[in-house]
PDB file of C-alpha atoms in Angstrom:
ATOM      1  CA  GLY C  27       0.636 -35.309  -2.227  1.00 61.00           C
ATOM      2  CA  GLN C  28       2.179 -32.345  -0.458  1.00 67.00           C
ATOM      3  CA  GLN C  29      -0.007 -30.521   1.972  1.00 87.00           C
ATOM      4  CA  VAL C  30       0.380 -27.738   4.472  1.00 94.00           C
ATOM      5  CA  MET C  31      -2.111 -27.642   7.328  1.00 95.00           C
ATOM      6  CA  GLN C  32      -2.805 -24.357   9.110  1.00 96.00           C
ATOM      7  CA  ILE C  33      -4.660 -23.695  12.356  1.00 96.00           C
ATOM      8  CA  PRO C  34      -6.753 -22.115  13.656  1.00 97.00           C
ATOM      9  CA  GLN C  35      -9.144 -21.175  10.875  1.00 95.00           C
ATOM     10  CA  TYR C  36     -10.407 -18.111  12.754  1.00 96.00           C
ATOM     11  CA  GLN C  37      -9.189 -16.096  15.714  1.00 97.00           C
ATOM     12  CA  HIS C  38     -11.042 -13.261  17.393  1.00 97.00           C
ATOM     13  CA  VAL C  39      -8.999 -11.215  19.859  1.00 97.00           C
ATOM     14  CA  GLN C  40      -9.359  -8.038  21.840  1.00 98.00           C
ATOM     15  CA  GLU C  41      -6.965  -5.311  20.805  1.00 98.00           C
ATOM     16  CA  GLY C  42      -3.779  -5.711  22.813  1.00 98.00           C
ATOM     17  CA  GLU C  43      -4.018  -9.504  23.081  1.00 98.00           C
ATOM     18  CA  ASP C  44      -1.530 -11.799  21.387  1.00 98.00           C
ATOM     19  CA  PHE C  45      -2.213 -13.980  18.348  1.00 98.00           C
ATOM     20  CA  THR C  46      -0.536 -17.097  16.968  1.00 98.00           C
ATOM     21  CA  THR C  47      -1.124 -19.160  13.838  1.00 98.00           C
ATOM     22  CA  TYR C  48       0.555 -22.499  13.135  1.00 98.00           C
ATOM     23  CA  CYS C  49       1.478 -24.383   9.969  1.00 98.00           C
ATOM     24  CA  ASN C  50       2.426 -28.018   9.754  1.00 97.00           C
ATOM     25  CA  SER C  51       3.690 -30.222   6.935  1.00 95.00           C
ATOM     26  CA  SER C  52       3.936 -34.018   6.942  1.00 90.00           C
ATOM     27  CA  THR C  53       7.190 -33.845   4.970  1.00 91.00           C
ATOM     28  CA  THR C  54      10.247 -31.639   5.231  1.00 94.00           C
ATOM     29  CA  LEU C  55       9.975 -28.212   3.669  1.00 94.00           C
ATOM     30  CA  SER C  56      12.723 -26.462   1.746  1.00 93.00           C
ATOM     31  CA  ASN C  57      11.467 -23.104   2.941  1.00 94.00           C
ATOM     32  CA  ILE C  58       8.269 -21.426   4.050  1.00 95.00           C
ATOM     33  CA  GLN C  59       6.837 -18.023   3.251  1.00 95.00           C
ATOM     34  CA  TRP C  60       4.221 -16.017   5.127  1.00 97.00           C
ATOM     35  CA  TYR C  61       1.658 -13.708   3.541  1.00 97.00           C
ATOM     36  CA  LYS C  62      -1.027 -11.336   4.782  1.00 98.00           C
ATOM     37  CA  GLN C  63      -4.238 -10.659   2.900  1.00 97.00           C
ATOM     38  CA  ARG C  64      -6.396  -7.743   3.947  1.00 96.00           C
ATOM     39  CA  PRO C  65     -10.169  -8.085   3.377  1.00 93.00           C
ATOM     40  CA  GLY C  66     -10.882  -7.680  -0.343  1.00 92.00           C
ATOM     41  CA  GLY C  67      -7.178  -7.517  -1.153  1.00 96.00           C
ATOM     42  CA  HIS C  68      -4.451  -9.754  -2.470  1.00 97.00           C
ATOM     43  CA  PRO C  69      -1.760 -11.672  -0.555  1.00 97.00           C
ATOM     44  CA  VAL C  70       1.259  -9.584   0.366  1.00 97.00           C
ATOM     45  CA  PHE C  71       4.582 -11.161   1.240  1.00 96.00           C
ATOM     46  CA  LEU C  72       5.702 -10.817   4.858  1.00 97.00           C
ATOM     47  CA  ILE C  73       8.779 -13.008   5.272  1.00 96.00           C
ATOM     48  CA  GLN C  74      10.617 -16.155   4.196  1.00 95.00           C
ATOM     49  CA  LEU C  75      12.240 -18.739   6.485  1.00 96.00           C
ATOM     50  CA  VAL C  76      14.886 -21.100   5.138  1.00 94.00           C
ATOM     51  CA  LYS C  77      17.066 -22.463   7.931  1.00 96.00           C
ATOM     52  CA  SER C  78      16.164 -25.077  10.516  1.00 97.00           C
ATOM     53  CA  GLY C  79      15.181 -23.403  13.812  1.00 97.00           C
ATOM     54  CA  GLU C  80      15.207 -19.941  12.242  1.00 97.00           C
ATOM     55  CA  VAL C  81      13.498 -17.100  14.102  1.00 98.00           C
ATOM     56  CA  LYS C  82      12.850 -13.734  12.488  1.00 98.00           C
ATOM     57  CA  LYS C  83      11.172 -10.645  13.905  1.00 98.00           C
ATOM     58  CA  GLN C  84       9.410  -7.752  12.271  1.00 97.00           C
ATOM     59  CA  LYS C  85       8.362  -5.255  14.932  1.00 97.00           C
ATOM     60  CA  ARG C  86       5.497  -7.063  16.781  1.00 98.00           C
ATOM     61  CA  LEU C  87       5.587 -10.124  14.493  1.00 98.00           C
ATOM     62  CA  THR C  88       7.759 -13.154  15.281  1.00 98.00           C
ATOM     63  CA  PHE C  89       8.184 -15.969  12.783  1.00 98.00           C
ATOM     64  CA  GLN C  90       9.632 -19.372  13.611  1.00 98.00           C
ATOM     65  CA  PHE C  91      10.687 -22.368  11.517  1.00 98.00           C
ATOM     66  CA  GLY C  92      10.850 -25.700  13.323  1.00 97.00           C
ATOM     67  CA  GLU C  93      14.045 -27.664  13.845  1.00 97.00           C
ATOM     68  CA  ALA C  94      12.801 -30.428  11.532  1.00 97.00           C
ATOM     69  CA  LYS C  95      11.566 -27.855   8.950  1.00 96.00           C
ATOM     70  CA  LYS C  96       8.086 -29.355   9.133  1.00 97.00           C
ATOM     71  CA  ASN C  97       6.322 -26.635  11.062  1.00 97.00           C
ATOM     72  CA  SER C  98       6.239 -22.888  11.385  1.00 98.00           C
ATOM     73  CA  SER C  99       4.426 -20.254  13.390  1.00 98.00           C
ATOM     74  CA  LEU C 100       3.598 -16.571  13.272  1.00 98.00           C
ATOM     75  CA  HIS C 101       3.090 -14.759  16.568  1.00 98.00           C
ATOM     76  CA  ILE C 102       1.780 -11.210  16.865  1.00 98.00           C
ATOM     77  CA  THR C 103       2.316  -9.442  20.185  1.00 98.00           C
ATOM     78  CA  ALA C 104      -0.230  -6.883  21.361  1.00 98.00           C
ATOM     79  CA  THR C 105      -2.490  -6.953  18.321  1.00 98.00           C
ATOM     80  CA  GLN C 106      -3.773  -3.752  16.761  1.00 98.00           C
ATOM     81  CA  THR C 107      -6.777  -3.166  14.511  1.00 97.00           C
ATOM     82  CA  THR C 108      -4.358  -2.779  11.602  1.00 97.00           C
ATOM     83  CA  ASP C 109      -3.437  -6.466  12.014  1.00 98.00           C
ATOM     84  CA  VAL C 110      -6.882  -7.548  10.786  1.00 98.00           C
ATOM     85  CA  GLY C 111      -6.712  -9.888   7.801  1.00 97.00           C
ATOM     86  CA  THR C 112      -5.975 -13.451   6.818  1.00 97.00           C
ATOM     87  CA  TYR C 113      -2.501 -14.854   7.360  1.00 98.00           C
ATOM     88  CA  PHE C 114      -1.252 -17.604   5.073  1.00 97.00           C
ATOM     89  CA  CYS C 115       1.800 -19.787   5.131  1.00 97.00           C
ATOM     90  CA  ALA C 116       3.141 -21.176   1.844  1.00 95.00           C
ATOM     91  CA  GLY C 117       5.432 -24.183   1.914  1.00 94.00           C
ATOM     92  CA  TYR C 118       7.977 -24.973  -0.787  1.00 92.00           C
ATOM     93  CA  TYR C 119       9.310 -28.493  -1.406  1.00 87.00           C
ATOM     94  CA  ASN C 120      11.849 -27.899  -4.211  1.00 77.00           C
ATOM     95  CA  PHE C 121       9.533 -28.791  -7.093  1.00 79.00           C
ATOM     96  CA  ASN C 122       8.736 -25.270  -8.339  1.00 84.00           C
ATOM     97  CA  LYS C 123       5.440 -25.292  -6.464  1.00 87.00           C
ATOM     98  CA  PHE C 124       4.197 -23.521  -3.372  1.00 90.00           C
ATOM     99  CA  TYR C 125       1.504 -25.120  -1.218  1.00 93.00           C
ATOM    100  CA  PHE C 126      -0.555 -22.654   0.755  1.00 94.00           C
ATOM    101  CA  GLY C 127      -2.163 -23.334   4.086  1.00 95.00           C
ATOM    102  CA  SER C 128      -5.884 -22.617   4.364  1.00 94.00           C
ATOM    103  CA  GLY C 129      -5.184 -19.392   6.248  1.00 96.00           C
ATOM    104  CA  THR C 130      -6.064 -17.961   9.647  1.00 97.00           C
ATOM    105  CA  LYS C 131      -8.538 -15.099   9.627  1.00 96.00           C
ATOM    106  CA  LEU C 132      -7.730 -12.629  12.406  1.00 98.00           C
ATOM    107  CA  ASN C 133     -10.353 -10.234  13.728  1.00 97.00           C
ATOM    108  CA  VAL C 134      -9.302  -7.626  16.276  1.00 97.00           C
ATOM    109  CA  LYS C 135     -11.935  -5.896  18.425  1.00 96.00           C
ATOM    110  CA  PRO C 136     -11.015  -2.348  19.458  1.00 94.00           C
TER     111      PRO C 136
ATOM    112  CA  ASN R   5       6.527  -0.182 -12.213  1.00 76.00           C
ATOM    113  CA  ALA R   6       2.943  -1.435 -12.351  1.00 82.00           C
ATOM    114  CA  GLY R   7       3.942  -4.777 -10.788  1.00 94.00           C
ATOM    115  CA  VAL R   8       1.483  -7.578 -11.560  1.00 97.00           C
ATOM    116  CA  THR R   9      -1.692  -6.567 -13.361  1.00 97.00           C
ATOM    117  CA  GLN R  10      -4.795  -8.667 -13.981  1.00 98.00           C
ATOM    118  CA  THR R  11      -7.824  -8.097 -16.168  1.00 97.00           C
ATOM    119  CA  PRO R  12     -10.740  -8.172 -15.837  1.00 97.00           C
ATOM    120  CA  LYS R  13     -11.433  -7.467 -12.149  1.00 97.00           C
ATOM    121  CA  PHE R  14     -14.875  -9.056 -12.294  1.00 97.00           C
ATOM    122  CA  GLN R  15     -16.451 -11.469 -14.761  1.00 97.00           C
ATOM    123  CA  VAL R  16     -19.727 -13.365 -14.975  1.00 97.00           C
ATOM    124  CA  LEU R  17     -19.919 -16.336 -17.332  1.00 97.00           C
ATOM    125  CA  LYS R  18     -22.600 -18.792 -18.249  1.00 97.00           C
ATOM    126  CA  THR R  19     -21.877 -22.494 -17.989  1.00 98.00           C
ATOM    127  CA  GLY R  20     -20.068 -23.698 -21.099  1.00 97.00           C
ATOM    128  CA  GLN R  21     -18.616 -20.332 -22.101  1.00 97.00           C
ATOM    129  CA  SER R  22     -14.889 -19.879 -22.494  1.00 96.00           C
ATOM    130  CA  MET R  23     -12.733 -16.916 -21.586  1.00 96.00           C
ATOM    131  CA  THR R  24      -9.173 -15.811 -20.914  1.00 98.00           C
ATOM    132  CA  LEU R  25      -7.965 -14.153 -17.734  1.00 98.00           C
ATOM    133  CA  GLN R  26      -5.052 -11.860 -18.459  1.00 98.00           C
ATOM    134  CA  CYS R  27      -1.935 -11.469 -16.318  1.00 98.00           C
ATOM    135  CA  ALA R  28       1.093  -9.296 -17.000  1.00 98.00           C
ATOM    136  CA  GLN R  29       4.165  -8.273 -15.015  1.00 97.00           C
ATOM    137  CA  ASP R  30       6.807  -5.659 -15.742  1.00 96.00           C
ATOM    138  CA  MET R  31       9.490  -6.873 -13.328  1.00 95.00           C
ATOM    139  CA  ASN R  32      11.213  -9.265 -15.744  1.00 94.00           C
ATOM    140  CA  HIS R  33      10.289 -12.206 -13.502  1.00 95.00           C
ATOM    141  CA  GLU R  34      10.876 -15.692 -14.862  1.00 94.00           C
ATOM    142  CA  TYR R  35       8.444 -17.501 -12.535  1.00 95.00           C
ATOM    143  CA  MET R  36       4.707 -16.885 -12.902  1.00 96.00           C
ATOM    144  CA  SER R  37       1.778 -18.789 -11.474  1.00 96.00           C
ATOM    145  CA  TRP R  38      -2.003 -18.888 -11.239  1.00 98.00           C
ATOM    146  CA  TYR R  39      -3.920 -19.624  -8.045  1.00 97.00           C
ATOM    147  CA  ARG R  40      -7.571 -19.894  -7.232  1.00 98.00           C
ATOM    148  CA  GLN R  41      -8.898 -18.911  -3.823  1.00 97.00           C
ATOM    149  CA  ASP R  42     -12.038 -20.464  -2.401  1.00 93.00           C
ATOM    150  CA  PRO R  43     -13.443 -19.817   1.089  1.00 82.00           C
ATOM    151  CA  GLY R  44     -11.721 -21.916   3.753  1.00 76.00           C
ATOM    152  CA  MET R  45      -9.309 -23.498   1.252  1.00 79.00           C
ATOM    153  CA  GLY R  46      -6.500 -21.023   0.955  1.00 87.00           C
ATOM    154  CA  LEU R  47      -4.828 -20.592  -2.427  1.00 95.00           C
ATOM    155  CA  ARG R  48      -4.471 -23.581  -4.707  1.00 95.00           C
ATOM    156  CA  LEU R  49      -1.975 -23.652  -7.549  1.00 94.00           C
ATOM    157  CA  ILE R  50      -3.524 -24.140 -11.004  1.00 97.00           C
ATOM    158  CA  HIS R  51      -0.559 -23.798 -13.398  1.00 97.00           C
ATOM    159  CA  TYR R  52       2.870 -22.266 -13.279  1.00 95.00           C
ATOM    160  CA  SER R  53       5.688 -21.280 -15.617  1.00 95.00           C
ATOM    161  CA  VAL R  54       9.428 -21.075 -14.991  1.00 93.00           C
ATOM    162  CA  GLY R  55      10.101 -19.096 -18.152  1.00 93.00           C
ATOM    163  CA  ALA R  56       8.821 -18.267 -21.618  1.00 94.00           C
ATOM    164  CA  GLY R  57       7.741 -21.430 -23.411  1.00 95.00           C
ATOM    165  CA  ILE R  58       7.723 -23.553 -20.246  1.00 95.00           C
ATOM    166  CA  THR R  59       4.564 -24.350 -18.302  1.00 96.00           C
ATOM    167  CA  ASP R  60       3.520 -27.089 -15.903  1.00 95.00           C
ATOM    168  CA  GLN R  61       0.517 -28.188 -13.875  1.00 95.00           C
ATOM    169  CA  GLY R  62      -0.194 -27.350 -10.278  1.00 93.00           C
ATOM    170  CA  GLU R  63      -2.627 -28.932  -7.819  1.00 91.00           C
ATOM    171  CA  VAL R  64      -5.882 -28.179  -9.668  1.00 95.00           C
ATOM    172  CA  PRO R  65      -5.186 -27.874 -13.436  1.00 96.00           C
ATOM    173  CA  ASN R  66      -8.307 -29.531 -14.849  1.00 96.00           C
ATOM    174  CA  GLY R  67     -10.469 -27.200 -16.955  1.00 96.00           C
ATOM    175  CA  TYR R  68      -7.702 -24.629 -17.411  1.00 97.00           C
ATOM    176  CA  ASN R  69      -5.031 -24.015 -20.033  1.00 97.00           C
ATOM    177  CA  VAL R  70      -2.021 -21.715 -19.997  1.00 98.00           C
ATOM    178  CA  SER R  71       0.729 -20.624 -22.353  1.00 96.00           C
ATOM    179  CA  ARG R  72       3.763 -18.394 -21.916  1.00 97.00           C
ATOM    180  CA  SER R  73       4.938 -16.866 -25.166  1.00 97.00           C
ATOM    181  CA  THR R  74       6.657 -13.870 -23.525  1.00 97.00           C
ATOM    182  CA  THR R  75       8.301 -13.230 -20.163  1.00 96.00           C
ATOM    183  CA  GLU R  76       5.701 -10.564 -19.360  1.00 97.00           C
ATOM    184  CA  ASP R  77       2.397 -12.338 -20.024  1.00 98.00           C
ATOM    185  CA  PHE R  78       0.797 -15.478 -18.602  1.00 98.00           C
ATOM    186  CA  PRO R  79      -2.867 -15.813 -19.627  1.00 98.00           C
ATOM    187  CA  LEU R  80      -5.193 -18.404 -18.084  1.00 98.00           C
ATOM    188  CA  ARG R  81      -7.874 -19.900 -20.328  1.00 98.00           C
ATOM    189  CA  LEU R  82     -11.076 -21.472 -19.109  1.00 96.00           C
ATOM    190  CA  LEU R  83     -12.110 -23.920 -21.796  1.00 91.00           C
ATOM    191  CA  SER R  84     -15.752 -24.545 -20.852  1.00 96.00           C
ATOM    192  CA  ALA R  85     -16.756 -22.742 -17.675  1.00 97.00           C
ATOM    193  CA  ALA R  86     -18.485 -24.685 -14.901  1.00 97.00           C
ATOM    194  CA  PRO R  87     -20.092 -23.410 -11.670  1.00 96.00           C
ATOM    195  CA  SER R  88     -17.274 -25.161  -9.747  1.00 96.00           C
ATOM    196  CA  GLN R  89     -14.874 -22.642 -11.286  1.00 97.00           C
ATOM    197  CA  THR R  90     -16.556 -19.767  -9.457  1.00 97.00           C
ATOM    198  CA  SER R  91     -13.659 -18.358  -7.466  1.00 97.00           C
ATOM    199  CA  VAL R  92     -11.183 -15.534  -7.071  1.00 98.00           C
ATOM    200  CA  TYR R  93      -8.159 -15.990  -9.338  1.00 98.00           C
ATOM    201  CA  PHE R  94      -4.757 -14.571  -8.488  1.00 98.00           C
ATOM    202  CA  CYS R  95      -1.718 -14.361 -10.697  1.00 98.00           C
ATOM    203  CA  ALA R  96       1.698 -14.142  -9.046  1.00 97.00           C
ATOM    204  CA  SER R  97       5.254 -13.649 -10.215  1.00 96.00           C
ATOM    205  CA  SER R  98       8.732 -14.057  -8.769  1.00 94.00           C
ATOM    206  CA  THR R  99      12.333 -13.901  -9.940  1.00 91.00           C
ATOM    207  CA  ALA R 100      12.423 -17.654  -9.365  1.00 84.00           C
ATOM    208  CA  PRO R 101      10.625 -20.125  -7.099  1.00 78.00           C
ATOM    209  CA  GLY R 102      12.087 -20.608  -3.665  1.00 72.00           C
ATOM    210  CA  PRO R 103      14.585 -18.585  -1.632  1.00 73.00           C
ATOM    211  CA  PRO R 104      15.437 -15.808  -1.512  1.00 75.00           C
ATOM    212  CA  TYR R 105      12.626 -14.627  -3.771  1.00 87.00           C
ATOM    213  CA  GLU R 106       9.174 -13.480  -2.718  1.00 91.00           C
ATOM    214  CA  GLN R 107       6.023 -13.792  -4.797  1.00 93.00           C
ATOM    215  CA  TYR R 108       4.187 -10.688  -5.958  1.00 96.00           C
ATOM    216  CA  PHE R 109       0.440 -11.086  -6.412  1.00 97.00           C
ATOM    217  CA  GLY R 110      -1.886  -9.256  -8.741  1.00 98.00           C
ATOM    218  CA  PRO R 111      -5.163  -7.721  -7.514  1.00 98.00           C
ATOM    219  CA  GLY R 112      -7.224 -10.747  -8.563  1.00 97.00           C
ATOM    220  CA  THR R 113     -10.158 -11.548 -10.847  1.00 98.00           C
ATOM    221  CA  ARG R 114     -13.478 -12.437  -9.245  1.00 97.00           C
ATOM    222  CA  LEU R 115     -15.222 -14.945 -11.516  1.00 97.00           C
ATOM    223  CA  THR R 116     -18.806 -16.131 -11.197  1.00 97.00           C
ATOM    224  CA  VAL R 117     -20.129 -18.958 -13.365  1.00 97.00           C
ATOM    225  CA  THR R 118     -23.913 -19.327 -13.486  1.00 96.00           C
TER     226      THR R 118
END
């Protein structure tokens, strides 16, 4: 069946360091969404990527969608303690279903 | 707007009991879904609905039932609770699945089955 793999599972960084999480699908995605979940909270939508090779930026966050629409990444420049949480990708294959990656838990040491 | 609301926030059940998790949204969204979240496994889709009267199965539907009689409400029923159903349950809604629409999640229900 459809599956979206996400790595790494955990990332511990010093404040000011960069952070990247990667998602990979074995089959072509229609689009991919990214969510952030703070500890004890619920997932909150960050962004959606639709086009092959698309790159979108939100302040210190950069999102990329691969040319083959099978992989995506989220990069945070100069992490801050407010970036702490778990980041999920959610892939969509045109069958009314989203498939979430297992998430990357980011811890930022001040 | 309240967005997506879920009740209860916490629930403890004994094995074999049944219960209904409630989900409601006030955004007139057609697409609603239920996910369960287990440590290290992300969110897995249980059931979803593309409109009132229309439901379908997700990745992990066994042991759960849903119905959608109104646009606003999408309850999830556990038929006979098992310890394997201990999890955090999230309801989400969207105008429609896929672009350009984002999913809005409720605050979640933390369920423990003993």
